[in-house]
Tab-separated table of C-alpha atoms in Angstrom:
chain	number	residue	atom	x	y	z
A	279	UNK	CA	-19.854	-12.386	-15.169
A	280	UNK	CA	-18.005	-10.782	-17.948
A	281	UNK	CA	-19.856	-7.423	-18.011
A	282	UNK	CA	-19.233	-7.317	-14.052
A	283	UNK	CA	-15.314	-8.378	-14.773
A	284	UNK	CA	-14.885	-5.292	-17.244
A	285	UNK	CA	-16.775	-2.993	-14.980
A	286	UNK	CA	-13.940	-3.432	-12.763
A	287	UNK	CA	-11.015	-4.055	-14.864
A	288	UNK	CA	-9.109	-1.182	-13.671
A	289	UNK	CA	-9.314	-2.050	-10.259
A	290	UNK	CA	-8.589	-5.268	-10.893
A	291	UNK	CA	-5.493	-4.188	-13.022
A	292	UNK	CA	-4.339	-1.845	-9.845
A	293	UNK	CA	-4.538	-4.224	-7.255
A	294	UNK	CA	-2.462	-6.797	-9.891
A	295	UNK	CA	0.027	-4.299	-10.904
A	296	UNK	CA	0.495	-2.512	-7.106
A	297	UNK	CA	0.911	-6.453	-5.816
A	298	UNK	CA	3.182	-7.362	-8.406
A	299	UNK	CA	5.495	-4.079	-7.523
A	300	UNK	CA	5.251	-4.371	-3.806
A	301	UNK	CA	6.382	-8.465	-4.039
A	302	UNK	CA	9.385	-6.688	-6.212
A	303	UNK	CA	9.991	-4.521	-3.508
A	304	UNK	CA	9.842	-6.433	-0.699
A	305	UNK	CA	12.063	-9.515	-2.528
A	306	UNK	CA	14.487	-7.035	-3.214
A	307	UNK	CA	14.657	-5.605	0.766
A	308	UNK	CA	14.707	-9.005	2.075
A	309	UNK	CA	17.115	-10.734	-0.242
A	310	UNK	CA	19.572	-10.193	1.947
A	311	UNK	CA	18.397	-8.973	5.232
A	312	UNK	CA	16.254	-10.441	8.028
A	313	UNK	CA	15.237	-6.913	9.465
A	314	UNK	CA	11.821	-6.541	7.621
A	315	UNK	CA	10.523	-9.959	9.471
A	316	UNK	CA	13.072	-11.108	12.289
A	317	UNK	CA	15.080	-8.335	14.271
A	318	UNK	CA	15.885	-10.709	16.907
A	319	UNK	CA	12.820	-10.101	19.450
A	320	UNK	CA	14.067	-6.462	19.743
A	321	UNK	CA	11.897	-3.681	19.912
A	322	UNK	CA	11.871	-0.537	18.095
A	323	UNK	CA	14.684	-1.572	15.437
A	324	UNK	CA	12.969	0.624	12.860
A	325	UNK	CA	11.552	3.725	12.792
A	326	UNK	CA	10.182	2.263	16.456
A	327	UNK	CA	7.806	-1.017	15.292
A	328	UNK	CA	7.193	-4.063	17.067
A	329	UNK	CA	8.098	-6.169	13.980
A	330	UNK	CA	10.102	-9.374	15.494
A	331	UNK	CA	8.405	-9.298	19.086
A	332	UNK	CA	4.939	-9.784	16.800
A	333	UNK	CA	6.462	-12.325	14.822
A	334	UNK	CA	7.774	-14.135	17.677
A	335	UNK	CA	4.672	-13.359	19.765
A	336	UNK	CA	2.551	-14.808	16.673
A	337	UNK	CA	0.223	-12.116	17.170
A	338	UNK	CA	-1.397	-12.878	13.660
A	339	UNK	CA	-2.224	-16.004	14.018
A	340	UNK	CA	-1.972	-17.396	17.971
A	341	UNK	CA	-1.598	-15.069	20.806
A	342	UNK	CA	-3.776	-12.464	21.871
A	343	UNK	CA	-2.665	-9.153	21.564
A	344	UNK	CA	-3.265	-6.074	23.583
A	345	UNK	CA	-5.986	-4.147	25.294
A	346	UNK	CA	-5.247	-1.780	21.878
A	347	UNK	CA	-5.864	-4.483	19.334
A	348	UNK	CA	-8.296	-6.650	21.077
A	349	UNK	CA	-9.659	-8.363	17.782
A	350	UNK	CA	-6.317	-8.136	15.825
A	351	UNK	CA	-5.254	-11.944	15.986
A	352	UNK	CA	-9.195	-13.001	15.669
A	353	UNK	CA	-9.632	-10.987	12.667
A	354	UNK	CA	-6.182	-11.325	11.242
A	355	UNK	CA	-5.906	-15.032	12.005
A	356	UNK	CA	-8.741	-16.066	9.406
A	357	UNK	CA	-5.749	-15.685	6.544
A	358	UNK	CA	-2.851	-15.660	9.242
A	359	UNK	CA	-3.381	-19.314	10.707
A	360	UNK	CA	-3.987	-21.113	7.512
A	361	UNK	CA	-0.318	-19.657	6.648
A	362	UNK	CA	1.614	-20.177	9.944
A	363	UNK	CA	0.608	-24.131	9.524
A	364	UNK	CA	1.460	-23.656	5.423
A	365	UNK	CA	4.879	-22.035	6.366
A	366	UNK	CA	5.031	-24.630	9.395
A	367	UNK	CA	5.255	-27.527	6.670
A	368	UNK	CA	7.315	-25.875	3.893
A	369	UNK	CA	9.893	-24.882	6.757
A	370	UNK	CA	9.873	-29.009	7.133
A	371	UNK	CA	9.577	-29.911	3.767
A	372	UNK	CA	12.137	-28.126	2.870
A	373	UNK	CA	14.194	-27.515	5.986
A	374	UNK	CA	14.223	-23.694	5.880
A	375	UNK	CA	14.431	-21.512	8.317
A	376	UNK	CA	10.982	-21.396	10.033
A	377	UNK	CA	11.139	-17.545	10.819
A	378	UNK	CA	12.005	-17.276	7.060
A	379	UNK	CA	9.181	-18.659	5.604
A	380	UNK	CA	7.081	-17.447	7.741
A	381	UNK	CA	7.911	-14.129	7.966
A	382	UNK	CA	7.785	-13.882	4.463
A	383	UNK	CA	4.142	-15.370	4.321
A	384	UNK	CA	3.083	-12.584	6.429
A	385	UNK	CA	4.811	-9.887	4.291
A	386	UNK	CA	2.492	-11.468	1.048
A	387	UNK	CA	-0.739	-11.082	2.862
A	388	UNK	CA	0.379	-7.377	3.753
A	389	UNK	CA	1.117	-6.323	0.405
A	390	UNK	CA	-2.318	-7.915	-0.404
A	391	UNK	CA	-4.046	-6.104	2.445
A	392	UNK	CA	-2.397	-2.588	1.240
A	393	UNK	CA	-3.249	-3.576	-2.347
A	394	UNK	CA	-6.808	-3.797	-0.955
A	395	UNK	CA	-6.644	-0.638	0.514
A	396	UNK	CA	-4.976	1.497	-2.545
A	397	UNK	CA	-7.839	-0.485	-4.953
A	398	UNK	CA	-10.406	0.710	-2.632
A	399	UNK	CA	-8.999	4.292	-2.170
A	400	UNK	CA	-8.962	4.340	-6.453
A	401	UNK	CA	-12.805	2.968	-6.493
A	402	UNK	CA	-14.079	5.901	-4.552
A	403	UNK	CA	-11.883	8.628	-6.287
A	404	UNK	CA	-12.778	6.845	-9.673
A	405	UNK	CA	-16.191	8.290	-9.345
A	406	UNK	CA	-15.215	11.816	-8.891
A	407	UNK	CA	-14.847	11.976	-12.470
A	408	UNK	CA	-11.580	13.854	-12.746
A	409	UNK	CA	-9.185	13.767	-15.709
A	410	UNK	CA	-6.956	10.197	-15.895
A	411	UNK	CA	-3.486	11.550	-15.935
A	412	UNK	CA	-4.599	13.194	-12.428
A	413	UNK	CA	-6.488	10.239	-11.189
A	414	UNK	CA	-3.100	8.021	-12.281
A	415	UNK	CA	-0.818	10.772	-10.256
A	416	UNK	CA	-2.926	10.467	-7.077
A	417	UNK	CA	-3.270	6.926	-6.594
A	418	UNK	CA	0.439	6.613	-8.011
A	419	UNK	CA	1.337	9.522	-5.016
A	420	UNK	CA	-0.392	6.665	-2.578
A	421	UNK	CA	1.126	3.708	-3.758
A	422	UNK	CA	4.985	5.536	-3.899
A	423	UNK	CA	4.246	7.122	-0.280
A	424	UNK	CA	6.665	6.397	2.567
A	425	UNK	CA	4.249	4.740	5.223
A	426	UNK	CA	2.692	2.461	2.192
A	427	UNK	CA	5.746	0.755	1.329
A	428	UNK	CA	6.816	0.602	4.961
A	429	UNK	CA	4.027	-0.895	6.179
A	430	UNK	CA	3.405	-3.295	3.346
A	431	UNK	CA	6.685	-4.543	3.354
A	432	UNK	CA	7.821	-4.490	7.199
A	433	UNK	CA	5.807	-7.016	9.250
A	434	UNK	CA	3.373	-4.753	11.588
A	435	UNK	CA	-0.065	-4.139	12.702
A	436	UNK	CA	-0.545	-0.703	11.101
A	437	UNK	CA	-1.796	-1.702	7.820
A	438	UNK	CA	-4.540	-4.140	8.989
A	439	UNK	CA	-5.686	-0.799	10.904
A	440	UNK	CA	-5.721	1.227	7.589
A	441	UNK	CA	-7.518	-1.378	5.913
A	442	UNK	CA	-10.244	-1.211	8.501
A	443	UNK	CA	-10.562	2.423	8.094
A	444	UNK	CA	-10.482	2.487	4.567
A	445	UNK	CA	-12.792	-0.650	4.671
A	446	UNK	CA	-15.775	1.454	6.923
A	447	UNK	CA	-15.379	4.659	4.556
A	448	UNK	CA	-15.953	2.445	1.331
A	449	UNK	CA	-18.772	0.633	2.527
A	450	UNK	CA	-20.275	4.594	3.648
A	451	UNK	CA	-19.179	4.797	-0.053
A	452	UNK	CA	-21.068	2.866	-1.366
A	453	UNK	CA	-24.290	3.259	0.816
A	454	UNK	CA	-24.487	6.660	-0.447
A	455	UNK	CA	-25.264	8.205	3.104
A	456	UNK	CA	-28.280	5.785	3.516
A	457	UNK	CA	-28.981	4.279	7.213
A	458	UNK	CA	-27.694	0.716	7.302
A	459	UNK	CA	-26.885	-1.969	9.756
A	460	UNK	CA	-24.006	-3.125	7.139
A	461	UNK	CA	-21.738	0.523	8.435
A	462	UNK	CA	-22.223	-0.550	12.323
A	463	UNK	CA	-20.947	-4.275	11.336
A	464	UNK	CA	-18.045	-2.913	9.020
A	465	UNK	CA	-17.168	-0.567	12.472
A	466	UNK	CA	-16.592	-3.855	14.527
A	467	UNK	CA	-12.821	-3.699	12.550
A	468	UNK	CA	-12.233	-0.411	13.728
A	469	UNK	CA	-13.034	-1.193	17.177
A	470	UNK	CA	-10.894	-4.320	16.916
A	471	UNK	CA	-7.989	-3.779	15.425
A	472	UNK	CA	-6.910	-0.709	16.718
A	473	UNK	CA	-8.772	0.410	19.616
A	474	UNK	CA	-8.484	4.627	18.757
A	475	UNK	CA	-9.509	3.900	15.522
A	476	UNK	CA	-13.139	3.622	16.498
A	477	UNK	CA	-13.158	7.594	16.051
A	478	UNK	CA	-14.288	7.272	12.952
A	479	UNK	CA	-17.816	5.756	13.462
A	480	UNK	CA	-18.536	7.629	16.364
A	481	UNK	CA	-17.629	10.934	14.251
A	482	UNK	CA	-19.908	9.042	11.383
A	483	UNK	CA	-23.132	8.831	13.821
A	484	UNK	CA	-22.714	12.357	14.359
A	485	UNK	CA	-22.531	13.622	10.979
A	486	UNK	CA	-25.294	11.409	9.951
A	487	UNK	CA	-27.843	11.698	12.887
A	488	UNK	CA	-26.678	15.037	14.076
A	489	UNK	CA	-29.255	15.904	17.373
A	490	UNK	CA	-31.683	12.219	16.983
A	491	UNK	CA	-30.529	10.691	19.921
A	492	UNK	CA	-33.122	8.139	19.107
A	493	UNK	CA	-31.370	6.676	16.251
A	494	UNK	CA	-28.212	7.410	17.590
A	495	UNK	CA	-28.779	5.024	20.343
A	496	UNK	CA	-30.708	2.329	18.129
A	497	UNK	CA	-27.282	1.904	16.190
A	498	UNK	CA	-24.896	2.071	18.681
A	499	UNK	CA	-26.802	-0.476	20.475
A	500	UNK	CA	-26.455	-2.579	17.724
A	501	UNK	CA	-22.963	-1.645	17.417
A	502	UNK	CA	-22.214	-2.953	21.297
A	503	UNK	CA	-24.247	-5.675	20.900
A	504	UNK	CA	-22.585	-7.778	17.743
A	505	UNK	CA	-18.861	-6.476	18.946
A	506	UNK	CA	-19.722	-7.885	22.651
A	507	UNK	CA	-20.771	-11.253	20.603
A	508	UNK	CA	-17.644	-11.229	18.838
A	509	UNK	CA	-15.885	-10.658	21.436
A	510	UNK	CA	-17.424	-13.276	23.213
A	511	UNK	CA	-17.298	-16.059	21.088
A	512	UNK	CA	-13.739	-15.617	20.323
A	513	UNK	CA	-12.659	-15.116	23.860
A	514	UNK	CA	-10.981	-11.611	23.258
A	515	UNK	CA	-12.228	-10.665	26.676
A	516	UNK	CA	-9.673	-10.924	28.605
A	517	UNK	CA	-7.723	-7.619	26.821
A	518	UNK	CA	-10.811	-5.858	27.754
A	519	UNK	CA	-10.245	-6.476	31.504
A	520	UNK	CA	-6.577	-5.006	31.308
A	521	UNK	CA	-7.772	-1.922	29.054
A	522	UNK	CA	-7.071	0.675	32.095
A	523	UNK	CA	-3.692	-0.366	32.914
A	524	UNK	CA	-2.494	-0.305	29.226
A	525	UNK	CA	-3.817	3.021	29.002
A	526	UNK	CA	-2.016	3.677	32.049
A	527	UNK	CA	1.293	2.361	30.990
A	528	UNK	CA	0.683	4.341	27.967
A	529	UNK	CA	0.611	7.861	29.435
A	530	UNK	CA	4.681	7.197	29.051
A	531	UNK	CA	4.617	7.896	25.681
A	532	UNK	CA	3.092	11.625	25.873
A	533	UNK	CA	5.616	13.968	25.421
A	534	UNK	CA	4.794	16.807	27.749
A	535	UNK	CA	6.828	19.406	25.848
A	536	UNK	CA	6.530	23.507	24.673
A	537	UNK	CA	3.479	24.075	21.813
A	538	UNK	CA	6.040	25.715	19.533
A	539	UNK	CA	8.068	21.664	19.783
A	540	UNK	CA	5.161	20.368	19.761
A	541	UNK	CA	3.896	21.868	16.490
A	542	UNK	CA	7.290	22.023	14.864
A	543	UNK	CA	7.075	18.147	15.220
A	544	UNK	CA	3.767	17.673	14.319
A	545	UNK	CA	4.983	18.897	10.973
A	546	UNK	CA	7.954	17.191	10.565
A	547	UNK	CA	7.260	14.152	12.441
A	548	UNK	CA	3.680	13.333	11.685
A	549	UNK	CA	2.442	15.147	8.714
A	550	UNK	CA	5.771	15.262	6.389
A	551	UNK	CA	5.977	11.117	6.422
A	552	UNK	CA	2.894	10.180	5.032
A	553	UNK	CA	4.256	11.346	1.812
A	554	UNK	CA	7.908	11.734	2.487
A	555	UNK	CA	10.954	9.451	3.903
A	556	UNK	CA	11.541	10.974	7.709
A	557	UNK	CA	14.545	11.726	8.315
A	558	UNK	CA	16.308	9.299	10.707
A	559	UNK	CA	19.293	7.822	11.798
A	560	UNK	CA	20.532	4.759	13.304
A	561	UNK	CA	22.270	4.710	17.065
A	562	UNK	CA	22.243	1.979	19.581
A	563	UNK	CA	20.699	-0.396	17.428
A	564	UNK	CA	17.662	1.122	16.354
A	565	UNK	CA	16.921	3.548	13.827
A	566	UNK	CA	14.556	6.285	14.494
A	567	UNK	CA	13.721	9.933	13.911
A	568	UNK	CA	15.956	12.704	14.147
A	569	UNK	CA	17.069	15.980	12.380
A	570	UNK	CA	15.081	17.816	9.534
A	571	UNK	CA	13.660	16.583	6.550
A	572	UNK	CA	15.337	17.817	3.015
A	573	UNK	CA	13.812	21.596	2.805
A	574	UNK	CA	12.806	21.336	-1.038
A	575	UNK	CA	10.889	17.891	0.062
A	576	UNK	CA	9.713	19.420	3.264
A	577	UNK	CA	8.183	22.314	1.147
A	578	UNK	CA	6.544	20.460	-1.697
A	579	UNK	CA	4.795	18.230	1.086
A	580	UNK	CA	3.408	21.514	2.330
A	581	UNK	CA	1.873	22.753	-0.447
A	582	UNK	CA	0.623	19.468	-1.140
A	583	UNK	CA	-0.982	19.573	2.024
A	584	UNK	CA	-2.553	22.688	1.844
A	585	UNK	CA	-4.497	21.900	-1.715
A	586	UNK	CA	-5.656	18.505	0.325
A	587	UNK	CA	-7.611	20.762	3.213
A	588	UNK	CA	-8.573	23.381	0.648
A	589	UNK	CA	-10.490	19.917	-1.112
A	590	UNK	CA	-11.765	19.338	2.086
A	591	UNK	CA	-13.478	22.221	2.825
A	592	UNK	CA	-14.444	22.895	-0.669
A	593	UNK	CA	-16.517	19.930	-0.365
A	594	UNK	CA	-17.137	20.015	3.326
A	595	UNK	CA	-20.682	19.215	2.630
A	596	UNK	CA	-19.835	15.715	1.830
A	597	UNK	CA	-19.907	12.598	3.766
A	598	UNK	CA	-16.407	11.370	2.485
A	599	UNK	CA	-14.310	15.031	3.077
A	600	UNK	CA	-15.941	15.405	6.289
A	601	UNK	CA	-14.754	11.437	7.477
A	602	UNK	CA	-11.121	12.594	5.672
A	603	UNK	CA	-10.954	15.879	7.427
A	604	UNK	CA	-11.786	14.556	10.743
A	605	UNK	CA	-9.170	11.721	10.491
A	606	UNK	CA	-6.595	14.121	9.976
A	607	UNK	CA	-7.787	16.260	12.854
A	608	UNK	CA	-8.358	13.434	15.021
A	609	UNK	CA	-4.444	12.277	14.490
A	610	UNK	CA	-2.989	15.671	14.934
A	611	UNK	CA	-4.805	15.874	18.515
A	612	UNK	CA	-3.939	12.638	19.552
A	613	UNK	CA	-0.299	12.694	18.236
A	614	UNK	CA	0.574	16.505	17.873
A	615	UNK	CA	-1.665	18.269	20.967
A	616	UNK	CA	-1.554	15.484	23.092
A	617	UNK	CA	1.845	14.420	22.359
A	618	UNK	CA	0.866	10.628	22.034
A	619	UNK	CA	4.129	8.936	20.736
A	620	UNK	CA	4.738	12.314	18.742
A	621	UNK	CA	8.660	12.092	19.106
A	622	UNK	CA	8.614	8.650	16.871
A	623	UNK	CA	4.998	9.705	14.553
A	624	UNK	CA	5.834	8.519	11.614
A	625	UNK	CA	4.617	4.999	12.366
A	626	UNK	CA	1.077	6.750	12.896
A	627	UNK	CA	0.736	8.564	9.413
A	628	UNK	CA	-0.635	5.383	7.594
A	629	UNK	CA	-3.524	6.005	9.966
A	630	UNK	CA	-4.405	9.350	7.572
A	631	UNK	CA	-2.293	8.907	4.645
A	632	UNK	CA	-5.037	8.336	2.960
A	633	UNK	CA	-7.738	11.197	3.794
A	634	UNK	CA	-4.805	13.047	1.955
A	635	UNK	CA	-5.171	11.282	-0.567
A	636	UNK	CA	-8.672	11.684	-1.423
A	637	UNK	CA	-9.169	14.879	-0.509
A	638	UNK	CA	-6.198	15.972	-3.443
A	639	UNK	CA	-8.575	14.296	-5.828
A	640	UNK	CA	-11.502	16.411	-4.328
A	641	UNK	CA	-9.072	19.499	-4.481
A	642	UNK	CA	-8.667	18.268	-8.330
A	643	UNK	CA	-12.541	18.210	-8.893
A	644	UNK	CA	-13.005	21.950	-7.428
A	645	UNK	CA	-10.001	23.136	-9.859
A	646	UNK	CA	-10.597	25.182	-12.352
A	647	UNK	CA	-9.250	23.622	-16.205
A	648	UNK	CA	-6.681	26.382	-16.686
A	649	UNK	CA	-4.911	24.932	-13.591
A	650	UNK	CA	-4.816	22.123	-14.358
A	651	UNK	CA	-1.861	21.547	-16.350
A	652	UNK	CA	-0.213	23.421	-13.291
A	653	UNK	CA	-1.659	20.900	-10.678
A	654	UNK	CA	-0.310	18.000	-12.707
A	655	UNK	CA	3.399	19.341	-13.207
A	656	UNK	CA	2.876	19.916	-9.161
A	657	UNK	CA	2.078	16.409	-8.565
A	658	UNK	CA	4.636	15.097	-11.290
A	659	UNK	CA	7.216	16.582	-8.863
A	660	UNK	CA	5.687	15.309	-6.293
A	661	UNK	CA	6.054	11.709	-7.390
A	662	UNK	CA	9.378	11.931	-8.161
A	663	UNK	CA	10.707	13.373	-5.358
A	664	UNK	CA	8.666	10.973	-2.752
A	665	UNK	CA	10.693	8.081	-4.970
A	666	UNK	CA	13.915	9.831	-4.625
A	667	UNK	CA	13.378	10.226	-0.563
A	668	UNK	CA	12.154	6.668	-0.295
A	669	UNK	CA	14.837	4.910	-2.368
A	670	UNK	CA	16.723	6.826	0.067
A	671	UNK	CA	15.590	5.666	2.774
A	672	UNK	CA	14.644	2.085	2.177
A	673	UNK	CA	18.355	1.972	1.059
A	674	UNK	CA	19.970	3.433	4.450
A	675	UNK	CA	17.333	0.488	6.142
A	676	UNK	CA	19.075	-2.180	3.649
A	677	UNK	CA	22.667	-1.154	4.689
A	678	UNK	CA	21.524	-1.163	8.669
A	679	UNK	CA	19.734	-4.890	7.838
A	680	UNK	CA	22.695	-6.247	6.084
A	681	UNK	CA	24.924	-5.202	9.053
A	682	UNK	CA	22.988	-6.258	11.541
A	683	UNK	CA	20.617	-8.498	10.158
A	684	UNK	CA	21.987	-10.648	7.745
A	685	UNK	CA	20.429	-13.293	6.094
């Protein structure tokens, strides 16, 4: 037990450490401020999330959600009902503010779902073997990124959908390309949480089986078979049945603009903020995306960018690139070619955040040693900037909570 404890200690040390910081974090948002949890059952408050319809809904632990995230409450609920009846009796206890408690609860088990997620992330670029400092600046880059606070510390769906993505990769991880049943069961998440998300173990199958159609079919069998079980014995049908008119109701949300908009905010609307802070402001009582992002930022994010798809195809060989690659190319279609919610992205980059991540860490594998005191002044910069833009940031959302959402 102790050999397998020190085996681990590092993780076990980041997910501590990255736990401990968010729960700083998020105290120090919501000391004064409501907005994070409660917004009043208004939509699109900030940067355009759901976060007090949910809450009110009870999406994480009650209602059914959406034709999109058919599984999300029967998945989520397993730690989210045991703590709307724990904040249910503290709220009596000790007559607080039900929405306070609770929404607070929730915030916890995000920050422990992220933590998850950044711990897993580490495991698999652990064993790349690159030098510490860089290994530290990566994961550090991950854990100070805009859409990981966000959605660790503002009461959403999106990180529950990372985790399952991040979940399927590590468990490819670990199988070490073999053929498993254990990868078609750790897909169910996908399928669940976040409908679109699925991608990824369809794009899997491929890349594994390539042209056997025989095995191809044998798994995804398998695949319809357990998810039509679960869906079954939890009674999740019923989003199933209204799948074509949410998709239908969806096709709002497309923004049928010019290529040359559509790539200019692609850039600036999808790929800057998984690192960066978008730029925003707040009118009408919500605050979303508008204007350009700070040049120098906007700049360093490229280049940062660029050394994550030169990893990528350095390594394109590789299970894990290949998966990374083709989640970043899978968000850019739906979100920048398509136009799928493009004008408000942002809220989308948590989906891919990570790919970025790894593949920086492959890019730091393929580099040769007399850059590499280069690469680690890059990513130095890198890390301090992304905490200049998100103190920023999280400090303009403060001001707007305080105003208008005071505790």
């Amino acid at each position: 037990m102790t050999e397998k404890i020190l085996k681990y200690k590092s993780e076990i040390l980041l997910y501590i450490s990255v736990a401990i910081l968010y729960i700083i974090i998020a105290l120090t948002l919501c000391s004064k401020t409501t907005i994070f949890y409660d917004t009043k059952n208004t939509y699109d408050v900030l940067l355009d999330t759901d976060t007090g319809v949910l809450v009110n809904l009870n999406v994480f632990a009650l209602a059914s959600d959406n034709s999109k995230h058919i599984l999300f409450m029967q998945i989520v609920s397993i730690l989210g009902y045991p703590i709307y009846l724990l904040s249910l009796k503290i709220a009596h206890d000790l007559n607080i503010g039900f929405n306070h408690v609770y929404g607070m609860s929730l915030i916890l088990l995000q920050i422990l779902v992220s933590s998850a997620s950044i711990t897993m992330i580490y495991s698999i670029i652990k064993e790349l073997n690159i030098k510490k400092w860089i290994q530290i600046l990566i994961i550090g880059i991950m854990i100070f990124s805009f859409p990981q606070i966000f959605m660790s510390v503002n009461i959403e769906r999106f990180i529950y959908g990372q985790l399952s993505l991040i979940l399927f990769m590590f468990v490819l991880h670990k199988m070490k390309d073999k053929e498993s049943y254990w990868v078609d069961i750790a897909a169910i998440p996908l399928f669940g949480i976040t409908l679109t998300n699925v991608y990824m173990y369809v794009l899997n199958l491929l890349l594994q089986f390539g042209k056997n159609i025989k095995k191809m079919a044998k798994h995804i069998g398998f695949f319809v078979l357990i998810t039509y079980l679960v869906v079954v014995s939890t009674r999740a049908y019923y989003g199933i049945f209204l799948a074509a008119e949410t998709v239908q109701k969806d096709t709002r949300f497309i923004n049928v603009i010019p290529m040359f908009d559509k790539l200019k905010m692609t850039l600036v609307r999808l790929l800057y903020p998984t690192m960066y802070f978008p730029s925003a402001k707040y009118e009408n009582g919500m605050f979303l995306q508008q204007g350009l992002p700070n040049l120098l930022f906007f700049i360093l994010f490229l280049v940062l960018f660029v050394c994550a798809i030169i990893g990528g195809i350095k390594h394109y060989k590789e299970r894990i690139p290949q998966l990374c690659l083709g989640a970043i190319l899978a968000n850019i279609t739906l979100h920048g070619i398509i136009g799928y919610n493009l004008k408000n992205a942002n809220i989308m980059a948590i989906y891919f955040s990570f790919a970025i991540i790894i593949l920086l860490a492959y890019f730091a594998k393929s580099l040769p040693k007399k850059y590499t005191k280069i690469f680690t002044i890059f990513l130095v910069v890198v890390l301090l900037t992304m905490i200049i833009s998100n103190i920023q940031g999280f400090l303009q959302m403060l001001e707007i909570g305080i105003n208008n959402y005071p505790k």
